């Protein structure tokens, strides 16, 4: 699940009562502790490292604050070529060493259990949106305006972000991450052709660097895109081994659009975890039944919501783990 | 253009300096004046009545406030079957008579010029989102939660909204509107199957009522859906004569998905009006070139942005009006 180690778990709230969000991220012991909570509580088949996609921007020189309700806020935004030039790409992985250390701690805790540790980062277009907007917005108009008014600035910005992001992902792999995810949270804000022309090349650059550093190791790369309905064919060319999708399209339609070669991850509407556990099981089985054959990683279509009952999250996990694929 | 009579025009700002947004909506002379401003200034081929989709909810008993920056806010939200029962559907058109009067004034002003007057309303799912959330949100989680937790409540709410909305659209037609639009602004928040199962029937109910009242009159109905990439096939069954789409998919792909029988309206990214007027012309021609054959109403893919230069809006209109369809 996305945001798997997070707000819906009471044991996470206990840790949060003692430490704020960024302190947990930056303290390997705490980050590892909350990362492992859903493995212990729900028996999920993977541990998603507790971290945030915006930490790469902070390591590049854009400090971020996380405030309750207001969401992430940057004090300075990128506005000019000079601002892009000032962004640092050297030593980003070193400044984010605490993420790698948390991953290594999780690997030790999980030794012999066969549970992969999943590292992640933000995709370049999505991080560029934050760097340009300074916060989460509904339409990312500053970033879209930059694309139409000064595409060279946007491309330079995404190029530097791609470099820093690849370094961060490679460091997570070296520390023991056995799956790497890239989050294109705001891919849905762009038109199909603008995504293919501007966002895709920067995403491909990250993946190519990671795969080169990976060599023969089996560390698959998965790209999540929210609002992906217009972009699935484009995303199928990004080079990743898996595409993770939101809940708008059923999985058979997703499969038709990405082709037979790529693993699909998804895609229950996070709001479908409301209702009774029995309803959650029915909806999860219906979702799984839309995909035939191998190559599916069951997941939500976006982050788990903070007030979902834990028993409903458990019902989702149980429905997946007991699923008998009729097509297998 | 959507929000055609609006914030980017200096003559609109002059009216706004004297009267707030709701006062303009509720004063037929002022609403007609700003409705006609873009006809006079830009020579657009249609006059979109100055109004707001939330006025129907207000007429049903949910007062709305429009605050600068905060967006629309409702003081009370729908939470229970009792709240739905309290919503009024009688006399909604009478309470919104000022919209009809503004339309009649516009028709008089435009007499003999062949410029249609376009009336509109919100689609039931979109208005239900506002009734349940009380404001614009990014993900409409209260509304999506209602769908999964209490679908009967949602269906009852959309049923009453559909009734009130049809009455308002019919009153606009009787007052002289020659095109009617329905805005499904938040259609993109739902999965494809949830949209087809819950939102589509309520939308079809509105359109069927309007078409029955229309009789032999030529008053086409157009449905706009934002985030429509997952819903185009579903929307093609709503009964409308036209589907208006956002900017995520190129028009040839939209045509493939809605079939050959329905007019398409769209779909330049509103952010593509930034840059130089020459760039706007190039982008508009590229957009038009993706659709071959008849049945296209050129438009933006969402509302025009408030700080777009007027000369760029003019360049968009000129590019459309001088377009020579190579396929014609």
PDB file of N, CA and C in Angstrom, chain A residues 117 139 157:
ATOM      1  N   UNK A 117      12.310  -4.777   0.748  1.00  0.00           N
ATOM      2  CA  UNK A 117      12.266  -3.399   1.236  1.00  0.00           C
ATOM      3  C   UNK A 117      12.232  -2.481   0.018  1.00  0.00           C
ATOM      4  N   UNK A 139      -3.978  22.569  -9.435  1.00  0.00           N
ATOM      5  CA  UNK A 139      -3.805  22.506 -10.884  1.00  0.00           C
ATOM      6  C   UNK A 139      -2.361  22.728 -11.345  1.00  0.00           C
ATOM      7  N   UNK A 157      15.654  22.446 -14.989  1.00  0.00           N
ATOM      8  CA  UNK A 157      15.267  22.070 -13.627  1.00  0.00           C
ATOM      9  C   UNK A 157      15.072  20.556 -13.524  1.00  0.00           C
TER      10      UNK A 157
END
